[in-house]
């Protein structure tokens, strides 16, 4: 039994902080793409706040189980409370998705029917994690999704990387044309005082770009923040590794659905689906959200969903010819 009177100010503040609404994107496309079947076991490799898993389990009561992985313990905690009504039809696993093979071994599961990856961060990270993911909140510049992993934070990178490396990072992961100027400004600024907060960094970045070139639709620091987040969390390395190893976790005809939110990710998925002899791409072009979804959920605007199917060994030979 829970008693509201027992909630201390700290607990109630924590509870409020944890109540983030993250609207899952392209839900019906994902459910179709996974081709859910009775008795099936699915992996939600980026469980987040559990939106997609909730849809899988409620829309298809015959699905046996979803294994939900996330490397962020706070996200997992929220998913656990949201998905409690589904009992043992869902398992919560704190793990980087690159370790899915080991996770399956540990859970005595040989192969699964489908894997979903909804890449990047959730609304929780931006709005409530207090880790500096957003340029509009004054928070410590951390940006780690997995706070139990290595200690390299965005602040470490911003204050320690040589200016050439910082330029390359912002250029490559942020696709930012002003990378050189931004890195130089950061370098100059940190000679006087370290940049420790998100709004501090946002200001330095905005001041590096001539005002007339400020992007109209996004904050001038958006690309730099994206670059740092990708670097801190090794997002592209993780994705490459997963694209290499995850297909063999699927049973023949098992499905892989990947939602990406920027061109660097989507390019990796596109190439892997095209060139991996074990996979048959089912989407020539990525699926995108309906206009209605884009209107109602701004986060969906840049989403791209690609779907592939794991092939039987003899079909693989056919593809080789
Ligand atoms: C976009 S959110 C997923 C949202 C989820 N589909 C929902 O509807 O609530 C992505 C989640 O994946 C997690 N994540 C990102 N990279 C990961 C990785 N390499 N291994 C495990 N989890 C990861 C993040 O911590 C985040 O919670």
Short mmCIF file of C-alpha atoms and ligand atoms in Angstrom, two decimals:
data_model
loop_
_atom_site.label_atom_id
_atom_site.label_comp_id
_atom_site.label_asym_id
_atom_site.label_seq_id
_atom_site.Cartn_x
_atom_site.Cartn_y
_atom_site.Cartn_z
CA UNK A 1 0.00 0.00 0.00
CA UNK A 2 1.32 3.46 -0.78
CA UNK A 3 0.72 6.48 1.36
CA UNK A 4 1.11 9.98 -0.02
CA UNK A 5 1.66 11.30 3.51
CA UNK A 6 4.87 9.26 3.64
CA UNK A 7 6.43 11.03 0.66
CA UNK A 8 9.16 13.38 1.85
CA UNK A 9 9.77 16.66 -0.05
CA UNK A 10 12.84 15.08 -1.62
CA UNK A 11 10.94 11.99 -2.71
CA UNK A 12 8.05 13.98 -4.12
CA UNK A 13 10.49 16.15 -6.02
CA UNK A 14 12.19 13.04 -7.38
CA UNK A 15 8.83 11.51 -8.29
CA UNK A 16 7.78 14.67 -10.13
CA UNK A 17 11.12 14.79 -11.91
CA UNK A 18 10.72 11.22 -13.06
CA UNK A 19 7.28 11.73 -14.57
CA UNK A 20 8.38 12.44 -18.10
CA UNK A 21 6.10 12.00 -21.04
CA UNK A 22 7.93 10.50 -23.97
CA UNK A 23 5.67 9.87 -26.94
CA UNK A 24 6.91 6.84 -28.87
CA UNK A 25 7.34 7.47 -32.59
CA UNK A 26 5.92 5.51 -35.55
CA UNK A 27 4.23 2.97 -33.32
CA UNK A 28 1.98 1.33 -35.89
CA UNK A 29 4.82 1.16 -38.44
CA UNK A 30 7.01 -0.52 -35.81
CA UNK A 31 4.31 -3.03 -34.84
CA UNK A 32 3.80 -3.94 -38.51
CA UNK A 33 7.52 -3.99 -39.15
CA UNK A 34 8.18 -6.43 -36.32
CA UNK A 35 5.46 -8.70 -37.73
CA UNK A 36 4.40 -9.72 -34.21
CA UNK A 37 3.41 -13.34 -33.81
CA UNK A 38 1.77 -15.35 -31.02
CA UNK A 39 4.34 -16.85 -28.69
CA UNK A 40 7.02 -14.55 -30.08
CA UNK A 41 9.91 -13.14 -28.06
CA UNK A 42 11.04 -9.64 -28.97
CA UNK A 43 13.87 -7.36 -27.91
CA UNK A 44 13.36 -3.67 -27.30
CA UNK A 45 17.05 -2.78 -27.37
CA UNK A 46 16.39 0.85 -26.42
CA UNK A 47 13.58 0.47 -23.89
CA UNK A 48 13.63 4.12 -22.78
CA UNK A 49 10.38 4.90 -21.01
CA UNK A 50 8.80 1.75 -22.44
CA UNK A 51 6.42 3.34 -24.96
CA UNK A 52 7.05 0.89 -27.81
CA UNK A 53 7.14 -2.12 -25.49
CA UNK A 54 3.84 -1.07 -23.95
CA UNK A 55 2.32 -0.91 -27.44
CA UNK A 56 3.72 -4.35 -28.38
CA UNK A 57 2.44 -6.02 -25.21
CA UNK A 58 -0.97 -4.39 -25.19
CA UNK A 59 -1.72 -4.59 -28.93
CA UNK A 60 -0.61 -8.19 -29.19
CA UNK A 61 -1.52 -10.08 -26.00
CA UNK A 62 -0.25 -13.30 -27.58
CA UNK A 63 3.34 -12.03 -27.67
CA UNK A 64 5.14 -14.09 -25.07
CA UNK A 65 7.73 -11.64 -23.87
CA UNK A 66 9.73 -8.51 -24.51
CA UNK A 67 13.28 -8.18 -23.26
CA UNK A 68 13.81 -4.50 -22.62
CA UNK A 69 17.37 -3.22 -22.58
CA UNK A 70 18.60 0.22 -21.64
CA UNK A 71 21.97 1.41 -20.47
CA UNK A 72 20.39 4.20 -18.44
CA UNK A 73 19.24 2.98 -15.03
CA UNK A 74 16.93 5.97 -14.46
CA UNK A 75 15.11 5.29 -17.74
CA UNK A 76 14.82 1.62 -16.79
CA UNK A 77 13.29 2.51 -13.42
CA UNK A 78 10.60 4.57 -15.13
CA UNK A 79 9.90 1.83 -17.66
CA UNK A 80 9.61 -0.68 -14.84
CA UNK A 81 6.85 1.23 -13.12
CA UNK A 82 5.01 1.95 -16.38
CA UNK A 83 5.15 -1.67 -17.54
CA UNK A 84 4.44 -3.30 -14.16
CA UNK A 85 0.91 -4.34 -15.27
CA UNK A 86 2.48 -6.70 -17.84
CA UNK A 87 4.13 -8.81 -15.11
CA UNK A 88 6.63 -11.35 -16.36
CA UNK A 89 5.85 -10.68 -20.02
CA UNK A 90 8.59 -8.07 -19.80
CA UNK A 91 12.14 -8.29 -18.46
CA UNK A 92 14.21 -5.23 -17.63
CA UNK A 93 17.88 -5.42 -18.40
CA UNK A 94 20.50 -2.82 -17.66
CA UNK A 95 22.85 -3.29 -20.56
CA UNK A 96 24.31 -1.68 -23.60
CA UNK A 97 22.62 -3.26 -26.61
CA UNK A 98 25.99 -4.31 -28.02
CA UNK A 99 25.93 -7.08 -25.40
CA UNK A 100 22.64 -8.62 -26.58
CA UNK A 101 24.24 -12.00 -27.33
CA UNK A 102 25.36 -12.34 -23.71
CA UNK A 103 22.00 -11.10 -22.43
CA UNK A 104 20.21 -13.80 -24.43
CA UNK A 105 22.63 -16.47 -23.20
CA UNK A 106 22.08 -15.38 -19.61
CA UNK A 107 18.30 -15.50 -20.11
CA UNK A 108 18.56 -18.92 -21.80
CA UNK A 109 17.06 -17.63 -25.03
CA UNK A 110 18.54 -18.90 -28.27
CA UNK A 111 17.02 -16.58 -30.83
CA UNK A 112 14.39 -13.89 -30.92
CA UNK A 113 11.62 -12.97 -33.35
CA UNK A 114 12.40 -9.30 -33.66
CA UNK A 115 14.63 -6.51 -32.46
CA UNK A 116 13.65 -2.86 -32.17
CA UNK A 117 16.14 -0.03 -31.85
CA UNK A 118 14.78 3.48 -31.35
CA UNK A 119 18.07 5.33 -31.26
CA UNK A 120 19.27 8.37 -29.36
CA UNK A 121 17.90 10.01 -26.26
CA UNK A 122 14.37 10.26 -24.91
CA UNK A 123 12.39 13.24 -23.68
CA UNK A 124 13.42 12.18 -20.19
CA UNK A 125 17.06 12.94 -20.99
CA UNK A 126 16.25 16.36 -22.38
CA UNK A 127 13.69 17.44 -19.83
CA UNK A 128 14.34 15.68 -16.55
CA UNK A 129 17.69 13.93 -16.37
CA UNK A 130 19.60 17.04 -15.24
CA UNK A 131 22.61 15.94 -17.23
CA UNK A 132 22.95 18.90 -19.57
CA UNK A 133 21.51 17.39 -22.76
CA UNK A 134 19.47 20.51 -23.46
CA UNK A 135 20.88 23.95 -24.26
CA UNK A 136 17.80 25.58 -22.74
CA UNK A 137 18.34 24.26 -19.20
CA UNK A 138 21.11 25.32 -16.87
CA UNK A 139 22.54 21.94 -15.88
CA UNK A 140 25.95 20.36 -15.37
CA UNK A 141 27.47 19.42 -18.71
CA UNK A 142 27.47 15.64 -18.32
CA UNK A 143 25.51 14.09 -21.25
CA UNK A 144 26.21 10.47 -20.31
CA UNK A 145 23.21 8.21 -20.82
CA UNK A 146 24.90 5.45 -18.86
CA UNK A 147 26.21 7.18 -15.77
CA UNK A 148 27.66 3.91 -14.52
CA UNK A 149 30.01 3.73 -17.50
CA UNK A 150 33.31 5.57 -18.07
CA UNK A 151 33.79 8.95 -16.49
CA UNK A 152 34.20 10.99 -19.67
CA UNK A 153 31.56 13.70 -19.65
CA UNK A 154 30.77 16.45 -22.14
CA UNK A 155 32.48 18.90 -19.74
CA UNK A 156 35.65 16.81 -19.90
CA UNK A 157 35.63 16.93 -23.69
CA UNK A 158 34.82 20.62 -23.94
CA UNK A 159 37.49 21.61 -21.43
CA UNK A 160 40.24 19.14 -22.21
CA UNK A 161 40.28 18.22 -25.91
CA UNK A 162 42.88 19.93 -28.10
CA UNK A 163 41.23 22.49 -30.35
CA UNK A 164 41.84 20.44 -33.54
CA UNK A 165 40.13 17.39 -32.04
CA UNK A 166 37.23 19.48 -30.82
CA UNK A 167 36.85 20.98 -34.31
CA UNK A 168 36.83 17.51 -35.89
CA UNK A 169 34.32 16.21 -33.36
CA UNK A 170 31.87 19.08 -33.91
CA UNK A 171 32.37 18.89 -37.68
CA UNK A 172 31.90 15.12 -37.95
CA UNK A 173 29.19 14.36 -35.42
CA UNK A 174 27.38 17.70 -35.64
CA UNK A 175 27.84 18.29 -39.38
CA UNK A 176 28.44 21.89 -38.26
CA UNK A 177 30.01 24.24 -40.81
CA UNK A 178 31.13 26.66 -38.08
CA UNK A 179 32.99 23.95 -36.16
CA UNK A 180 36.38 25.64 -36.38
CA UNK A 181 35.14 28.95 -35.01
CA UNK A 182 33.14 27.24 -32.29
CA UNK A 183 36.12 25.15 -31.14
CA UNK A 184 38.37 28.20 -31.13
CA UNK A 185 35.85 30.19 -29.02
CA UNK A 186 35.54 27.31 -26.59
CA UNK A 187 39.32 27.13 -26.38
CA UNK A 188 39.64 30.88 -25.72
CA UNK A 189 36.90 30.85 -23.14
CA UNK A 190 38.27 27.90 -21.18
CA UNK A 191 41.59 29.68 -20.76
CA UNK A 192 39.80 32.02 -18.36
CA UNK A 193 37.25 29.64 -16.81
CA UNK A 194 36.09 26.11 -17.55
CA UNK A 195 32.73 25.61 -19.25
CA UNK A 196 30.75 23.52 -16.80
CA UNK A 197 27.09 24.15 -17.60
CA UNK A 198 24.87 23.61 -20.60
CA UNK A 199 23.67 27.22 -20.86
CA UNK A 200 27.28 28.41 -20.63
CA UNK A 201 28.24 26.24 -23.56
CA UNK A 202 25.13 27.24 -25.53
CA UNK A 203 26.07 30.88 -25.11
CA UNK A 204 29.68 30.39 -26.20
CA UNK A 205 28.52 28.46 -29.28
CA UNK A 206 25.83 31.00 -30.21
CA UNK A 207 28.39 33.81 -29.91
CA UNK A 208 30.81 31.99 -32.23
CA UNK A 209 28.41 32.00 -35.17
CA UNK A 210 27.76 35.35 -36.86
CA UNK A 211 24.19 36.31 -36.03
CA UNK A 212 23.10 36.55 -39.66
CA UNK A 213 24.06 32.87 -40.07
CA UNK A 214 22.13 31.62 -37.06
CA UNK A 215 19.83 28.82 -38.24
CA UNK A 216 16.20 29.90 -38.38
CA UNK A 217 14.50 26.76 -37.14
CA UNK A 218 16.92 25.44 -34.53
CA UNK A 219 19.03 26.87 -31.73
CA UNK A 220 22.55 27.71 -32.97
CA UNK A 221 24.02 25.25 -30.45
CA UNK A 222 21.87 22.29 -31.56
CA UNK A 223 24.53 20.71 -33.76
CA UNK A 224 27.33 21.15 -31.22
CA UNK A 225 25.19 19.57 -28.50
CA UNK A 226 24.35 16.67 -30.82
CA UNK A 227 28.05 16.18 -31.61
CA UNK A 228 29.08 16.08 -27.96
CA UNK A 229 26.26 13.70 -27.02
CA UNK A 230 27.21 11.31 -29.83
CA UNK A 231 30.87 11.41 -28.82
CA UNK A 232 30.30 11.02 -25.06
CA UNK A 233 28.02 8.02 -25.56
CA UNK A 234 29.98 6.54 -28.47
CA UNK A 235 26.65 6.32 -30.27
CA UNK A 236 27.94 5.59 -33.77
CA UNK A 237 30.47 3.01 -32.55
CA UNK A 238 27.72 1.25 -30.60
CA UNK A 239 25.42 1.29 -33.61
CA UNK A 240 28.14 -0.13 -35.90
CA UNK A 241 28.90 -2.87 -33.42
CA UNK A 242 25.21 -3.70 -33.01
CA UNK A 243 24.61 -3.81 -36.76
CA UNK A 244 27.41 -6.31 -36.96
CA UNK A 245 26.43 -8.61 -34.12
CA UNK A 246 22.67 -8.30 -33.53
CA UNK A 247 21.33 -9.91 -36.74
CA UNK A 248 22.59 -13.32 -35.63
CA UNK A 249 20.39 -13.06 -32.51
CA UNK A 250 17.36 -13.36 -34.83
CA UNK A 251 15.63 -16.52 -35.93
CA UNK A 252 15.25 -16.96 -39.71
CA UNK A 253 12.67 -14.43 -40.94
CA UNK A 254 13.06 -12.48 -37.69
CA UNK A 255 12.76 -8.72 -38.11
CA UNK A 256 15.01 -5.84 -37.26
CA UNK A 257 13.44 -2.36 -37.01
CA UNK A 258 15.70 0.63 -36.54
CA UNK A 259 14.52 4.19 -36.01
CA UNK A 260 17.21 6.81 -36.44
CA UNK A 261 17.08 10.55 -35.98
CA UNK A 262 19.99 11.92 -37.98
CA UNK A 263 21.71 11.21 -41.25
CA UNK A 264 24.88 9.75 -39.69
CA UNK A 265 22.89 6.96 -38.07
CA UNK A 266 20.59 6.39 -41.00
CA UNK A 267 23.54 6.06 -43.39
CA UNK A 268 25.07 3.31 -41.24
CA UNK A 269 21.76 1.43 -41.08
CA UNK A 270 21.14 1.79 -44.81
CA UNK A 271 24.58 0.45 -45.74
CA UNK A 272 24.44 -2.41 -43.23
CA UNK A 273 20.98 -3.51 -44.41
CA UNK A 274 22.12 -3.37 -48.03
CA UNK A 275 25.47 -5.10 -47.63
CA UNK A 276 24.94 -7.62 -44.84
CA UNK A 277 24.41 -10.98 -46.58
CA UNK A 278 22.33 -12.21 -43.64
CA UNK A 279 19.72 -9.48 -44.07
CA UNK A 280 17.07 -8.69 -46.63
CA UNK A 281 16.06 -5.02 -46.49
CA UNK A 282 12.27 -4.66 -46.54
CA UNK A 283 12.31 -0.87 -46.91
CA UNK A 284 14.07 0.48 -49.98
CA UNK A 285 13.59 3.99 -48.68
CA UNK A 286 13.17 4.64 -44.96
CA UNK A 287 9.61 5.01 -43.69
CA UNK A 288 8.83 8.40 -42.18
CA UNK A 289 6.05 9.46 -39.81
CA UNK A 290 2.72 10.61 -41.19
CA UNK A 291 2.12 14.36 -41.44
CA UNK A 292 -0.34 14.07 -38.61
CA UNK A 293 2.25 12.43 -36.35
CA UNK A 294 4.85 15.05 -37.23
CA UNK A 295 2.36 17.74 -36.36
CA UNK A 296 1.40 16.25 -33.03
CA UNK A 297 4.88 15.09 -31.98
CA UNK A 298 7.67 17.44 -33.09
CA UNK A 299 10.29 14.89 -32.01
CA UNK A 300 9.01 12.58 -34.76
CA UNK A 301 9.94 15.01 -37.53
CA UNK A 302 13.40 13.62 -38.17
CA UNK A 303 12.57 9.94 -37.54
CA UNK A 304 13.43 7.36 -40.20
CA UNK A 305 12.50 3.72 -39.87
CA UNK A 306 14.28 0.94 -41.75
CA UNK A 307 13.23 -2.69 -41.56
CA UNK A 308 15.15 -5.82 -42.52
CA UNK A 309 14.54 -9.54 -42.27
CA UNK A 310 17.04 -12.19 -41.23
CA UNK A 311 17.34 -14.77 -43.97
CA UNK A 312 17.50 -18.56 -43.97
CA UNK A 313 21.05 -19.77 -44.80
CA UNK A 314 19.97 -21.04 -48.27
CA UNK A 315 18.31 -17.69 -49.06
CA UNK A 316 21.57 -16.04 -48.04
CA UNK A 317 23.37 -18.07 -50.74
CA UNK A 318 20.75 -16.95 -53.23
CA UNK A 319 21.42 -13.31 -52.36
CA UNK A 320 25.15 -13.96 -52.84
CA UNK A 321 24.59 -15.03 -56.49
C1 LIG B 1 14.66 7.27 -28.02
S1 LIG B 1 14.81 6.51 -26.49
C2 LIG B 1 13.71 5.13 -26.61
C3 LIG B 1 12.32 5.48 -26.28
C4 LIG B 1 11.39 4.28 -26.24
N1 LIG B 1 11.25 3.64 -27.51
C5 LIG B 1 10.03 4.69 -25.70
O1 LIG B 1 9.04 4.61 -26.44
O2 LIG B 1 9.95 5.10 -24.55
C6 LIG B 1 16.34 5.68 -26.59
C7 LIG B 1 16.75 4.96 -25.34
O3 LIG B 1 17.81 4.10 -25.70
C8 LIG B 1 18.79 4.11 -24.71
N2 LIG B 1 20.05 3.78 -25.39
C9 LIG B 1 20.73 4.53 -26.28
N3 LIG B 1 21.84 3.87 -26.66
C10 LIG B 1 21.84 2.68 -26.03
C11 LIG B 1 22.73 1.57 -26.02
N4 LIG B 1 23.85 1.57 -26.73
N5 LIG B 1 22.40 0.50 -25.27
C12 LIG B 1 21.26 0.50 -24.51
N6 LIG B 1 20.40 1.54 -24.46
C13 LIG B 1 20.69 2.61 -25.21
C14 LIG B 1 18.74 5.50 -24.12
O4 LIG B 1 19.22 5.50 -22.79
C15 LIG B 1 17.27 5.84 -24.22
O5 LIG B 1 16.60 5.57 -23.03
#
